[in-house]
PDB file of C-alpha atoms in Angstrom:
ATOM      1  CA  MET J   1       0.171  -0.144  -0.050  1.00  0.00           C
ATOM      2  CA  ILE J   2       1.332   3.191  -1.348  1.00  0.00           C
ATOM      3  CA  GLU J   3       2.208   5.466   1.815  1.00  0.00           C
ATOM      4  CA  TYR J   4       1.026   9.429   0.353  1.00  0.00           C
ATOM      5  CA  PRO J   5       2.964  12.069   1.601  1.00  0.00           C
ATOM      6  CA  LYS J   6       1.744  14.820   4.161  1.00  0.00           C
ATOM      7  CA  LEU J   7       3.722  17.661   2.427  1.00  0.00           C
ATOM      8  CA  PHE J   8       3.359  18.570  -1.529  1.00  0.00           C
ATOM      9  CA  ILE J   9       5.172  21.231  -2.620  1.00  0.00           C
ATOM     10  CA  GLY J  10       4.722  23.282  -6.413  1.00  0.00           C
ATOM     11  CA  PRO J  11       8.189  22.444  -8.152  1.00  0.00           C
ATOM     12  CA  MET J  12       8.250  26.109  -8.947  1.00  0.00           C
ATOM     13  CA  THR J  13      11.897  25.849 -10.359  1.00  0.00           C
ATOM     14  CA  LYS J  14      14.632  23.582 -11.251  1.00  0.00           C
ATOM     15  CA  ASN J  15      16.701  24.026  -7.846  1.00  0.00           C
ATOM     16  CA  VAL J  16      13.280  23.607  -5.981  1.00  0.00           C
ATOM     17  CA  VAL J  17      13.443  19.716  -7.813  1.00  0.00           C
ATOM     18  CA  ASP J  18      16.571  19.068  -7.217  1.00  0.00           C
ATOM     19  CA  ALA J  19      16.945  20.440  -3.279  1.00  0.00           C
ATOM     20  CA  ILE J  20      13.777  18.105  -3.097  1.00  0.00           C
ATOM     21  CA  ILE J  21      15.072  15.004  -4.321  1.00  0.00           C
ATOM     22  CA  LYS J  22      18.136  15.489  -2.533  1.00  0.00           C
ATOM     23  CA  PHE J  23      16.841  16.230   0.739  1.00  0.00           C
ATOM     24  CA  CYS J  24      14.511  13.089   0.334  1.00  0.00           C
ATOM     25  CA  ASP J  25      17.201  10.962  -0.525  1.00  0.00           C
ATOM     26  CA  ALA J  26      19.667  11.943   2.304  1.00  0.00           C
ATOM     27  CA  GLU J  27      17.152  12.605   5.119  1.00  0.00           C
ATOM     28  CA  LYS J  28      14.558   9.453   4.165  1.00  0.00           C
ATOM     29  CA  GLU J  29      11.432  11.589   3.791  1.00  0.00           C
ATOM     30  CA  ASN J  30       8.566  11.258   1.417  1.00  0.00           C
ATOM     31  CA  ILE J  31       7.113  14.583  -0.605  1.00  0.00           C
ATOM     32  CA  GLY J  32       5.045  15.188  -3.621  1.00  0.00           C
ATOM     33  CA  LEU J  33       6.052  17.552  -6.183  1.00  0.00           C
ATOM     34  CA  ILE J  34       2.429  19.072  -7.525  1.00  0.00           C
ATOM     35  CA  PRO J  35       3.018  21.158 -10.902  1.00  0.00           C
ATOM     36  CA  SER J  36       0.630  23.505 -12.135  1.00  0.00           C
ATOM     37  CA  ARG J  37      -0.698  23.315 -15.849  1.00  0.00           C
ATOM     38  CA  ARG J  38       1.273  26.530 -16.050  1.00  0.00           C
ATOM     39  CA  GLN J  39       4.573  25.294 -14.581  1.00  0.00           C
ATOM     40  CA  VAL J  40       4.833  21.819 -16.505  1.00  0.00           C
ATOM     41  CA  GLU J  41       2.403  21.094 -19.340  1.00  0.00           C
ATOM     42  CA  CYS J  42       2.101  18.643 -22.467  1.00  0.00           C
ATOM     43  CA  ASP J  43       3.625  21.722 -24.627  1.00  0.00           C
ATOM     44  CA  GLY J  44       6.370  22.987 -21.765  1.00  0.00           C
ATOM     45  CA  GLY J  45       5.599  25.337 -19.119  1.00  0.00           C
ATOM     46  CA  TYR J  46       7.509  28.424 -17.574  1.00  0.00           C
ATOM     47  CA  VAL J  47       9.580  26.061 -15.244  1.00  0.00           C
ATOM     48  CA  ASN J  48      13.203  24.749 -16.990  1.00  0.00           C
ATOM     49  CA  ASN J  49      10.821  24.952 -20.133  1.00  0.00           C
ATOM     50  CA  TRP J  50       9.430  21.197 -18.928  1.00  0.00           C
ATOM     51  CA  THR J  51       7.118  19.359 -21.037  1.00  0.00           C
ATOM     52  CA  THR J  52       5.129  16.889 -18.713  1.00  0.00           C
ATOM     53  CA  GLN J  53       6.853  13.765 -19.998  1.00  0.00           C
ATOM     54  CA  ARG J  54      10.214  15.543 -19.861  1.00  0.00           C
ATOM     55  CA  PHE J  55       9.909  16.511 -15.895  1.00  0.00           C
ATOM     56  CA  ALA J  56       8.400  13.268 -15.461  1.00  0.00           C
ATOM     57  CA  ASP J  57      11.671  11.918 -16.645  1.00  0.00           C
ATOM     58  CA  TYR J  58      13.685  13.760 -15.355  1.00  0.00           C
ATOM     59  CA  VAL J  59      12.284  13.380 -11.859  1.00  0.00           C
ATOM     60  CA  LYS J  60      11.556   9.585 -11.956  1.00  0.00           C
ATOM     61  CA  GLN J  61      15.403   8.645 -13.366  1.00  0.00           C
ATOM     62  CA  ARG J  62      16.509  10.309  -9.949  1.00  0.00           C
ATOM     63  CA  SER J  63      13.841   9.410  -7.143  1.00  0.00           C
ATOM     64  CA  THR J  64      10.453   7.702  -6.363  1.00  0.00           C
ATOM     65  CA  LEU J  65       8.414  10.739  -5.201  1.00  0.00           C
ATOM     66  CA  ILE J  66       5.260  10.839  -5.854  1.00  0.00           C
ATOM     67  CA  LEU J  67       4.215  13.255  -8.737  1.00  0.00           C
ATOM     68  CA  GLN J  68       0.452  14.730  -8.908  1.00  0.00           C
ATOM     69  CA  ARG J  69      -0.287  17.368 -11.720  1.00  0.00           C
ATOM     70  CA  ASP J  70      -2.083  20.132  -9.273  1.00  0.00           C
ATOM     71  CA  HIS J  71      -5.548  21.914 -10.358  1.00  0.00           C
ATOM     72  CA  GLY J  72      -6.239  19.597 -13.398  1.00  0.00           C
ATOM     73  CA  GLY J  73      -8.959  20.131 -15.752  1.00  0.00           C
ATOM     74  CA  ILE J  74     -10.850  23.022 -17.777  1.00  0.00           C
ATOM     75  CA  GLY J  75      -9.795  26.433 -17.241  1.00  0.00           C
ATOM     76  CA  GLN J  76      -6.487  25.826 -15.200  1.00  0.00           C
ATOM     77  CA  GLY J  77      -3.843  26.122 -18.927  1.00  0.00           C
ATOM     78  CA  ASP J  78      -3.919  27.299 -22.261  1.00  0.00           C
ATOM     79  CA  CYS J  79      -4.086  24.071 -24.153  1.00  0.00           C
ATOM     80  CA  SER J  80      -7.602  21.200 -23.873  1.00  0.00           C
ATOM     81  CA  ALA J  81      -8.132  19.652 -20.272  1.00  0.00           C
ATOM     82  CA  ARG J  82      -8.411  16.556 -22.452  1.00  0.00           C
ATOM     83  CA  ALA J  83      -4.955  16.540 -23.705  1.00  0.00           C
ATOM     84  CA  SER J  84      -3.442  17.944 -20.282  1.00  0.00           C
ATOM     85  CA  PHE J  85      -4.909  15.113 -18.927  1.00  0.00           C
ATOM     86  CA  THR J  86      -3.614  12.394 -21.572  1.00  0.00           C
ATOM     87  CA  SER J  87      -0.265  13.771 -21.027  1.00  0.00           C
ATOM     88  CA  ASP J  88      -0.290  13.267 -17.468  1.00  0.00           C
ATOM     89  CA  ALA J  89      -1.973  10.042 -17.667  1.00  0.00           C
ATOM     90  CA  SER J  90       0.442   8.425 -19.964  1.00  0.00           C
ATOM     91  CA  SER J  91       3.510  10.132 -18.422  1.00  0.00           C
ATOM     92  CA  GLY J  92       3.130   8.011 -15.106  1.00  0.00           C
ATOM     93  CA  PHE J  93       1.789  10.859 -12.997  1.00  0.00           C
ATOM     94  CA  ASP J  94       0.509   9.070 -10.017  1.00  0.00           C
ATOM     95  CA  LEU J  95      -1.995  11.587  -8.810  1.00  0.00           C
ATOM     96  CA  ILE J  96      -4.155  14.235 -10.787  1.00  0.00           C
ATOM     97  CA  HIS J  97      -5.802  16.414  -8.922  1.00  0.00           C
ATOM     98  CA  ILE J  98      -9.395  17.213 -11.198  1.00  0.00           C
ATOM     99  CA  ASP J  99     -10.635  20.944 -10.547  1.00  0.00           C
ATOM    100  CA  PRO J 100     -13.507  21.864 -13.102  1.00  0.00           C
ATOM    101  CA  TRP J 101     -14.275  24.757  -9.976  1.00  0.00           C
ATOM    102  CA  LYS J 102     -13.532  27.705 -12.063  1.00  0.00           C
ATOM    103  CA  VAL J 103     -15.639  26.733 -15.123  1.00  0.00           C
ATOM    104  CA  PHE J 104     -18.105  24.591 -13.136  1.00  0.00           C
ATOM    105  CA  THR J 105     -19.347  26.221 -10.278  1.00  0.00           C
ATOM    106  CA  ASN J 106     -21.983  24.866  -8.669  1.00  0.00           C
ATOM    107  CA  VAL J 107     -21.653  21.301  -6.712  1.00  0.00           C
ATOM    108  CA  GLU J 108     -23.878  19.190  -9.312  1.00  0.00           C
ATOM    109  CA  SER J 109     -22.034  20.273 -12.592  1.00  0.00           C
ATOM    110  CA  ALA J 110     -18.322  19.949 -11.125  1.00  0.00           C
ATOM    111  CA  ALA J 111     -19.116  16.584  -9.619  1.00  0.00           C
ATOM    112  CA  ALA J 112     -20.787  15.225 -13.115  1.00  0.00           C
ATOM    113  CA  GLU J 113     -17.195  16.947 -14.706  1.00  0.00           C
ATOM    114  CA  THR J 114     -15.043  15.556 -12.220  1.00  0.00           C
ATOM    115  CA  VAL J 115     -16.113  12.111 -12.484  1.00  0.00           C
ATOM    116  CA  ALA J 116     -16.257  12.499 -16.763  1.00  0.00           C
ATOM    117  CA  ASN J 117     -12.675  13.252 -16.035  1.00  0.00           C
ATOM    118  CA  MET J 118     -11.390  10.523 -13.835  1.00  0.00           C
ATOM    119  CA  ARG J 119     -13.329   8.140 -16.383  1.00  0.00           C
ATOM    120  CA  PHE J 120     -11.284   9.638 -19.177  1.00  0.00           C
ATOM    121  CA  ILE J 121      -7.866   9.349 -17.192  1.00  0.00           C
ATOM    122  CA  ASN J 122      -9.235   5.827 -15.662  1.00  0.00           C
ATOM    123  CA  SER J 123      -9.423   4.826 -19.478  1.00  0.00           C
ATOM    124  CA  ILE J 124      -5.410   5.419 -20.327  1.00  0.00           C
ATOM    125  CA  ASN J 125      -3.993   4.547 -17.059  1.00  0.00           C
ATOM    126  CA  PRO J 126      -6.294   2.643 -14.879  1.00  0.00           C
ATOM    127  CA  ASN J 127      -2.902   3.295 -12.403  1.00  0.00           C
ATOM    128  CA  CYS J 128      -3.730   7.270 -11.717  1.00  0.00           C
ATOM    129  CA  ARG J 129      -5.476   8.025  -8.623  1.00  0.00           C
ATOM    130  CA  PHE J 130      -7.397  11.066  -7.750  1.00  0.00           C
ATOM    131  CA  GLU J 131      -7.664  14.357  -5.656  1.00  0.00           C
ATOM    132  CA  VAL J 132     -10.895  16.229  -6.107  1.00  0.00           C
ATOM    133  CA  GLY J 133     -12.512  19.509  -4.849  1.00  0.00           C
ATOM    134  CA  THR J 134     -10.583  23.010  -5.059  1.00  0.00           C
ATOM    135  CA  GLU J 135      -9.351  25.853  -2.812  1.00  0.00           C
ATOM    136  CA  GLU J 136     -11.386  28.993  -1.106  1.00  0.00           C
ATOM    137  CA  ALA J 137      -9.390  31.268  -3.909  1.00  0.00           C
ATOM    138  CA  ILE J 138     -11.602  29.283  -6.322  1.00  0.00           C
ATOM    139  CA  ARG J 139     -14.596  28.371  -5.300  1.00  0.00           C
ATOM    140  CA  LYS J 140     -15.500  28.655  -1.357  1.00  0.00           C
ATOM    141  CA  TYR J 141     -17.640  25.970  -0.522  1.00  0.00           C
ATOM    142  CA  GLU J 142     -18.838  24.951   3.200  1.00  0.00           C
ATOM    143  CA  VAL J 143     -19.389  21.021   5.031  1.00  0.00           C
ATOM    144  CA  ASP J 144     -22.665  20.678   3.533  1.00  0.00           C
ATOM    145  CA  GLU J 145     -21.643  21.306  -0.117  1.00  0.00           C
ATOM    146  CA  LEU J 146     -18.450  19.349   0.076  1.00  0.00           C
ATOM    147  CA  GLU J 147     -20.675  16.142   1.773  1.00  0.00           C
ATOM    148  CA  GLN J 148     -22.896  16.606  -1.560  1.00  0.00           C
ATOM    149  CA  PHE J 149     -20.201  17.074  -3.875  1.00  0.00           C
ATOM    150  CA  LEU J 150     -18.790  14.140  -2.215  1.00  0.00           C
ATOM    151  CA  GLU J 151     -22.314  11.824  -1.628  1.00  0.00           C
ATOM    152  CA  ILE J 152     -22.743  12.729  -5.529  1.00  0.00           C
ATOM    153  CA  LEU J 153     -19.199  11.092  -6.594  1.00  0.00           C
ATOM    154  CA  ALA J 154     -19.770   8.341  -4.611  1.00  0.00           C
ATOM    155  CA  HIS J 155     -23.157   7.493  -6.209  1.00  0.00           C
ATOM    156  CA  LYS J 156     -22.608   8.082  -9.947  1.00  0.00           C
ATOM    157  CA  ASP J 157     -19.299   5.656  -9.918  1.00  0.00           C
ATOM    158  CA  PRO J 158     -18.267   3.436  -6.903  1.00  0.00           C
ATOM    159  CA  ALA J 159     -15.601   2.144  -8.409  1.00  0.00           C
ATOM    160  CA  LEU J 160     -13.657   5.246  -9.248  1.00  0.00           C
ATOM    161  CA  PHE J 161     -14.672   6.806  -6.135  1.00  0.00           C
ATOM    162  CA  ASP J 162     -12.484   4.630  -4.703  1.00  0.00           C
ATOM    163  CA  LYS J 163      -9.880   5.741  -6.529  1.00  0.00           C
ATOM    164  CA  ILE J 164     -10.005   8.802  -5.106  1.00  0.00           C
ATOM    165  CA  ILE J 165      -7.474   9.639  -2.507  1.00  0.00           C
ATOM    166  CA  PHE J 166      -7.154  13.417  -1.646  1.00  0.00           C
ATOM    167  CA  VAL J 167     -10.055  15.726  -1.226  1.00  0.00           C
ATOM    168  CA  VAL J 168      -9.090  19.347  -0.860  1.00  0.00           C
ATOM    169  CA  ILE J 169     -11.029  20.573   2.285  1.00  0.00           C
ATOM    170  CA  GLN J 170     -10.781  24.870   3.345  1.00  0.00           C
ATOM    171  CA  SER J 171     -10.320  26.523   6.433  1.00  0.00           C
ATOM    172  CA  GLY J 172      -9.537  29.804   5.568  1.00  0.00           C
ATOM    173  CA  THR J 173      -5.887  30.370   3.976  1.00  0.00           C
ATOM    174  CA  GLY J 174      -5.497  32.597   1.317  1.00  0.00           C
ATOM    175  CA  ILE J 175      -2.399  34.028  -0.347  1.00  0.00           C
ATOM    176  CA  GLN J 176      -1.099  37.788  -1.330  1.00  0.00           C
ATOM    177  CA  GLY J 177       2.125  38.753  -2.204  1.00  0.00           C
ATOM    178  CA  THR J 178       4.358  36.896   0.216  1.00  0.00           C
ATOM    179  CA  GLN J 179       2.102  36.337   2.882  1.00  0.00           C
ATOM    180  CA  ASN J 180      -0.889  33.951   4.449  1.00  0.00           C
ATOM    181  CA  ILE J 181      -3.621  36.288   4.569  1.00  0.00           C
ATOM    182  CA  GLY J 182      -6.206  33.809   5.457  1.00  0.00           C
ATOM    183  CA  THR J 183      -8.215  33.757   9.024  1.00  0.00           C
ATOM    184  CA  PHE J 184      -8.214  30.103   9.669  1.00  0.00           C
ATOM    185  CA  ASP J 185     -11.412  28.659  11.464  1.00  0.00           C
ATOM    186  CA  GLU J 186     -10.568  25.538  12.883  1.00  0.00           C
ATOM    187  CA  GLN J 187     -14.043  24.462  13.504  1.00  0.00           C
ATOM    188  CA  ARG J 188     -14.165  24.155   9.953  1.00  0.00           C
ATOM    189  CA  CYS J 189     -11.313  22.712   9.385  1.00  0.00           C
ATOM    190  CA  ALA J 190     -12.215  20.021  12.183  1.00  0.00           C
ATOM    191  CA  ASP J 191     -15.460  19.269  10.383  1.00  0.00           C
ATOM    192  CA  MET J 192     -14.260  18.954   6.922  1.00  0.00           C
ATOM    193  CA  ILE J 193     -11.715  16.736   7.819  1.00  0.00           C
ATOM    194  CA  ALA J 194     -14.260  14.583   9.728  1.00  0.00           C
ATOM    195  CA  LEU J 195     -16.543  14.367   6.526  1.00  0.00           C
ATOM    196  CA  CYS J 196     -13.479  12.822   4.773  1.00  0.00           C
ATOM    197  CA  ASN J 197     -12.833  10.385   7.735  1.00  0.00           C
ATOM    198  CA  ARG J 198     -16.240   9.340   6.807  1.00  0.00           C
ATOM    199  CA  TYR J 199     -16.090   9.157   3.834  1.00  0.00           C
ATOM    200  CA  ASN J 200     -12.475   6.938   3.903  1.00  0.00           C
ATOM    201  CA  VAL J 201     -10.648   9.638   1.895  1.00  0.00           C
ATOM    202  CA  LEU J 202      -7.156  11.687   3.115  1.00  0.00           C
ATOM    203  CA  SER J 203      -7.864  15.864   3.330  1.00  0.00           C
ATOM    204  CA  LYS J 204      -5.716  17.849   2.295  1.00  0.00           C
ATOM    205  CA  GLU J 205      -5.392  21.819   2.669  1.00  0.00           C
ATOM    206  CA  HIS J 206      -4.263  23.981  -0.489  1.00  0.00           C
ATOM    207  CA  ASN J 207      -2.237  27.047  -0.154  1.00  0.00           C
ATOM    208  CA  GLY J 208      -0.284  26.599   3.034  1.00  0.00           C
ATOM    209  CA  ASP J 209       2.624  28.752   1.965  1.00  0.00           C
ATOM    210  CA  TYR J 210       4.421  31.315   4.780  1.00  0.00           C
ATOM    211  CA  LEU J 211       2.685  29.733   7.635  1.00  0.00           C
ATOM    212  CA  THR J 212       4.337  29.519  10.919  1.00  0.00           C
ATOM    213  CA  SER J 213       5.329  25.404  12.613  1.00  0.00           C
ATOM    214  CA  GLU J 214       2.666  26.387  14.622  1.00  0.00           C
ATOM    215  CA  GLN J 215       0.127  26.782  12.633  1.00  0.00           C
ATOM    216  CA  LEU J 216       1.190  23.617  10.487  1.00  0.00           C
ATOM    217  CA  VAL J 217       1.266  21.872  13.835  1.00  0.00           C
ATOM    218  CA  LYS J 218      -2.342  22.968  15.183  1.00  0.00           C
ATOM    219  CA  ARG J 219      -4.110  21.502  11.692  1.00  0.00           C
ATOM    220  CA  PHE J 220      -2.165  18.556  11.415  1.00  0.00           C
ATOM    221  CA  ASN J 221      -3.201  18.049  15.556  1.00  0.00           C
ATOM    222  CA  LEU J 222      -6.903  18.314  13.842  1.00  0.00           C
ATOM    223  CA  GLY J 223      -6.333  15.145  12.040  1.00  0.00           C
ATOM    224  CA  LEU J 224      -5.458  16.843   8.713  1.00  0.00           C
ATOM    225  CA  SER J 225      -3.211  14.400   5.942  1.00  0.00           C
ATOM    226  CA  ALA J 226      -1.339  16.727   3.758  1.00  0.00           C
ATOM    227  CA  ILE J 227      -1.197  19.997   2.262  1.00  0.00           C
ATOM    228  CA  ASN J 228       0.419  21.921  -0.170  1.00  0.00           C
ATOM    229  CA  ILE J 229       2.812  24.606  -0.650  1.00  0.00           C
ATOM    230  CA  ALA J 230       4.105  26.312  -3.577  1.00  0.00           C
ATOM    231  CA  PRO J 231       5.183  29.977  -4.179  1.00  0.00           C
ATOM    232  CA  GLU J 232       7.213  30.536  -0.861  1.00  0.00           C
ATOM    233  CA  PHE J 233       9.915  28.135  -2.986  1.00  0.00           C
ATOM    234  CA  GLY J 234       9.588  30.579  -5.715  1.00  0.00           C
ATOM    235  CA  VAL J 235      10.023  33.478  -3.560  1.00  0.00           C
ATOM    236  CA  LEU J 236      12.583  31.637  -1.696  1.00  0.00           C
ATOM    237  CA  GLU J 237      15.163  31.657  -4.511  1.00  0.00           C
ATOM    238  CA  THR J 238      14.136  35.087  -5.800  1.00  0.00           C
ATOM    239  CA  LYS J 239      15.066  36.431  -2.594  1.00  0.00           C
ATOM    240  CA  CYS J 240      18.335  34.612  -2.663  1.00  0.00           C
ATOM    241  CA  ILE J 241      19.246  35.983  -6.268  1.00  0.00           C
ATOM    242  CA  LEU J 242      18.007  39.736  -5.040  1.00  0.00           C
ATOM    243  CA  ASP J 243      20.606  39.266  -1.886  1.00  0.00           C
ATOM    244  CA  ALA J 244      23.047  38.451  -4.507  1.00  0.00           C
ATOM    245  CA  ILE J 245      22.802  40.886  -7.278  1.00  0.00           C
ATOM    246  CA  GLU J 246      25.538  43.953  -7.074  1.00  0.00           C
ATOM    247  CA  THR J 247      24.683  46.411  -9.738  1.00  0.00           C
ATOM    248  CA  LYS J 248      21.533  48.359 -10.490  1.00  0.00           C
ATOM    249  CA  GLU J 249      21.822  47.111 -14.039  1.00  0.00           C
ATOM    250  CA  GLN J 250      21.288  44.023 -13.000  1.00  0.00           C
ATOM    251  CA  PHE J 251      18.173  44.495 -10.924  1.00  0.00           C
ATOM    252  CA  ASP J 252      16.578  46.994 -13.418  1.00  0.00           C
ATOM    253  CA  THR J 253      17.404  43.520 -16.146  1.00  0.00           C
ATOM    254  CA  PHE J 254      15.425  41.561 -13.553  1.00  0.00           C
ATOM    255  CA  PHE J 255      12.618  43.877 -12.747  1.00  0.00           C
ATOM    256  CA  ASP J 256      11.961  44.450 -16.614  1.00  0.00           C
ATOM    257  CA  LEU J 257      11.528  40.898 -17.170  1.00  0.00           C
ATOM    258  CA  CYS J 258       8.995  40.492 -13.999  1.00  0.00           C
ATOM    259  CA  TYR J 259       6.867  43.572 -15.266  1.00  0.00           C
ATOM    260  CA  GLN J 260       6.833  42.638 -18.496  1.00  0.00           C
ATOM    261  CA  SER J 261       5.784  38.978 -17.707  1.00  0.00           C
ATOM    262  CA  ASN J 262       2.731  40.555 -16.043  1.00  0.00           C
ATOM    263  CA  ARG J 263       2.294  37.718 -13.605  1.00  0.00           C
ATOM    264  CA  TRP J 264       2.720  39.771 -10.842  1.00  0.00           C
ATOM    265  CA  GLN J 265      -0.704  40.891 -11.344  1.00  0.00           C
ATOM    266  CA  LYS J 266      -1.888  37.364  -9.223  1.00  0.00           C
ATOM    267  CA  TRP J 267      -0.252  37.930  -6.300  1.00  0.00           C
ATOM    268  CA  LEU J 268      -0.391  41.870  -5.708  1.00  0.00           C
ATOM    269  CA  PRO J 269      -3.977  43.645  -4.768  1.00  0.00           C
ATOM    270  CA  GLU J 270      -5.521  45.192  -7.437  1.00  0.00           C
ATOM    271  CA  ASP J 271      -4.920  48.813  -6.234  1.00  0.00           C
ATOM    272  CA  PHE J 272      -1.099  48.030  -6.296  1.00  0.00           C
ATOM    273  CA  GLU J 273       0.571  51.124  -7.693  1.00  0.00           C
ATOM    274  CA  LEU J 274       4.145  51.035  -9.338  1.00  0.00           C
ATOM    275  CA  THR J 275       6.648  53.215  -7.547  1.00  0.00           C
ATOM    276  CA  ASN J 276      10.614  53.436  -7.250  1.00  0.00           C
ATOM    277  CA  LYS J 277      10.197  52.068  -3.462  1.00  0.00           C
ATOM    278  CA  ASN J 278       8.195  48.797  -4.123  1.00  0.00           C
ATOM    279  CA  LYS J 279       9.819  47.595  -7.849  1.00  0.00           C
ATOM    280  CA  ARG J 280      11.171  44.612  -5.603  1.00  0.00           C
ATOM    281  CA  ASP J 281       7.973  43.756  -4.536  1.00  0.00           C
ATOM    282  CA  ILE J 282       7.240  43.230  -8.077  1.00  0.00           C
ATOM    283  CA  VAL J 283      10.268  40.989  -8.435  1.00  0.00           C
ATOM    284  CA  MET J 284       9.610  39.192  -5.607  1.00  0.00           C
ATOM    285  CA  VAL J 285       6.309  37.752  -6.422  1.00  0.00           C
ATOM    286  CA  SER J 286       6.893  37.327 -10.084  1.00  0.00           C
ATOM    287  CA  GLY J 287      10.689  36.299 -10.524  1.00  0.00           C
ATOM    288  CA  HIS J 288      10.302  33.042 -10.394  1.00  0.00           C
ATOM    289  CA  TYR J 289       7.981  32.981 -13.887  1.00  0.00           C
ATOM    290  CA  VAL J 290      11.133  34.504 -15.422  1.00  0.00           C
ATOM    291  CA  PHE J 291      14.190  32.228 -14.426  1.00  0.00           C
ATOM    292  CA  ALA J 292      13.666  29.893 -17.825  1.00  0.00           C
ATOM    293  CA  CYS J 293      14.244  33.458 -20.306  1.00  0.00           C
ATOM    294  CA  ASN J 294      17.657  33.839 -22.074  1.00  0.00           C
ATOM    295  CA  GLN J 295      18.009  37.351 -20.340  1.00  0.00           C
ATOM    296  CA  PHE J 296      17.738  36.145 -16.951  1.00  0.00           C
ATOM    297  CA  ILE J 297      20.261  33.063 -17.520  1.00  0.00           C
ATOM    298  CA  GLU J 298      22.740  35.276 -18.313  1.00  0.00           C
ATOM    299  CA  LEU J 299      21.993  37.506 -15.294  1.00  0.00           C
ATOM    300  CA  LYS J 300      22.236  34.532 -13.209  1.00  0.00           C
ATOM    301  CA  GLN J 301      25.687  33.731 -14.951  1.00  0.00           C
ATOM    302  CA  GLN J 302      26.798  36.936 -12.994  1.00  0.00           C
ATOM    303  CA  LEU J 303      25.954  35.854  -9.867  1.00  0.00           C
ATOM    304  CA  GLN J 304      29.012  33.153  -8.682  1.00  0.00           C
ATOM    305  CA  GLY J 305      27.373  29.974  -6.530  1.00  0.00           C
ATOM    306  CA  ILE J 306      24.200  31.291  -6.566  1.00  0.00           C
ATOM    307  CA  ASP J 307      22.755  27.810  -7.398  1.00  0.00           C
ATOM    308  CA  THR J 308      24.466  25.826  -4.083  1.00  0.00           C
ATOM    309  CA  ARG J 309      22.642  29.273  -1.967  1.00  0.00           C
ATOM    310  CA  ILE J 310      19.452  28.774  -3.330  1.00  0.00           C
ATOM    311  CA  ARG J 311      19.549  24.582  -2.548  1.00  0.00           C
ATOM    312  CA  ASN J 312      20.710  24.702   1.094  1.00  0.00           C
ATOM    313  CA  ILE J 313      18.182  27.714   1.635  1.00  0.00           C
ATOM    314  CA  ILE J 314      15.278  25.779   0.324  1.00  0.00           C
ATOM    315  CA  TYR J 315      16.720  22.506   1.714  1.00  0.00           C
ATOM    316  CA  HIS J 316      17.173  23.985   4.887  1.00  0.00           C
ATOM    317  CA  ARG J 317      12.970  25.317   4.819  1.00  0.00           C
ATOM    318  CA  LEU J 318      12.331  21.857   4.041  1.00  0.00           C
ATOM    319  CA  LYS J 319      13.475  20.446   6.733  1.00  0.00           C
ATOM    320  CA  GLU J 320      11.786  23.275   9.249  1.00  0.00           C
ATOM    321  CA  LEU J 321       8.533  22.091   7.988  1.00  0.00           C
ATOM    322  CA  SER J 322       9.687  18.278   7.785  1.00  0.00           C
ATOM    323  CA  CYS J 323       9.668  18.528  11.407  1.00  0.00           C
ATOM    324  CA  ALA J 324       6.645  20.485  12.018  1.00  0.00           C
ATOM    325  CA  ILE J 325       4.981  17.652  10.870  1.00  0.00           C
ATOM    326  CA  LYS J 326       6.781  15.423  12.383  1.00  0.00           C
ATOM    327  CA  SER J 327       6.393  16.756  16.126  1.00  0.00           C
ATOM    328  CA  SER J 328       2.784  17.248  15.576  1.00  0.00           C
ATOM    329  CA  LEU J 329       2.161  13.424  14.644  1.00  0.00           C
ATOM    330  CA  LEU J 330       3.858  12.937  18.375  1.00  0.00           C
ATOM    331  CA  ILE J 331       1.395  14.670  20.062  1.00  0.00           C
TER     332      ILE J 331
END
């Protein structure tokens, strides 16, 4: 029986992937990788220009890490959902998160689309397992709605329901800039965990970025099965690069790439106004999106030993997270 990780991390950069592989090997840990469709996709993504197949090959040749597609489905990427699912299933992904909630916003339609997607993936690779539901930033749901959703899935296709490993629960997390701005609702979290237990599925929370060890421990003490963390690791690498930059010309090159990408708009408030004083804010939240650009690669070559420093910082954060989760399991 597979022991699924309690910690899933977005492969924001190649350095993040390499550091996780090294950490899991050295510390005998179990961490899952959760590429979004924009990071890694059948026709290439912003992380190292990896296609789904090349990414899967790179990881599986070096480790036994669990690979999971994060937010797979309609409205989550540029190519068709079916093309993306086909690539995921045929590339050997262990888990696929089916998330049609951007388009199908009521419980009944989201459930019907989820089942249709599971059937399609199962026809390609019956060994695939699933995560269902969505995070609060996409579509908030209450405990009774989540129960209705799970009941429909279980009724429509009981055999496929048995292949659902994780269900996304919501307890108030939310990310803006480089902070978790959510308000944790302990009772809601506990109720959703209890619901997952009744349906014999594992609970997973998204947007676990920038939480303290105490905040993580509290969630796992309630019985949370797993948590996703992603942009925090892109920010870690970006900060390390900013700290290493020595000239205004280097910073301006980095800033221009970030600003022109427009990716910062997702993470900063709608009323954000650019000034000379807050240029760094734009770079901090969007730096990782431009790491594969030729101009940035040329800039990075000027920063001696930077990759080693980055991987060491990521390794240290992985250790902190792992220790926090382990401490909660000992109580």
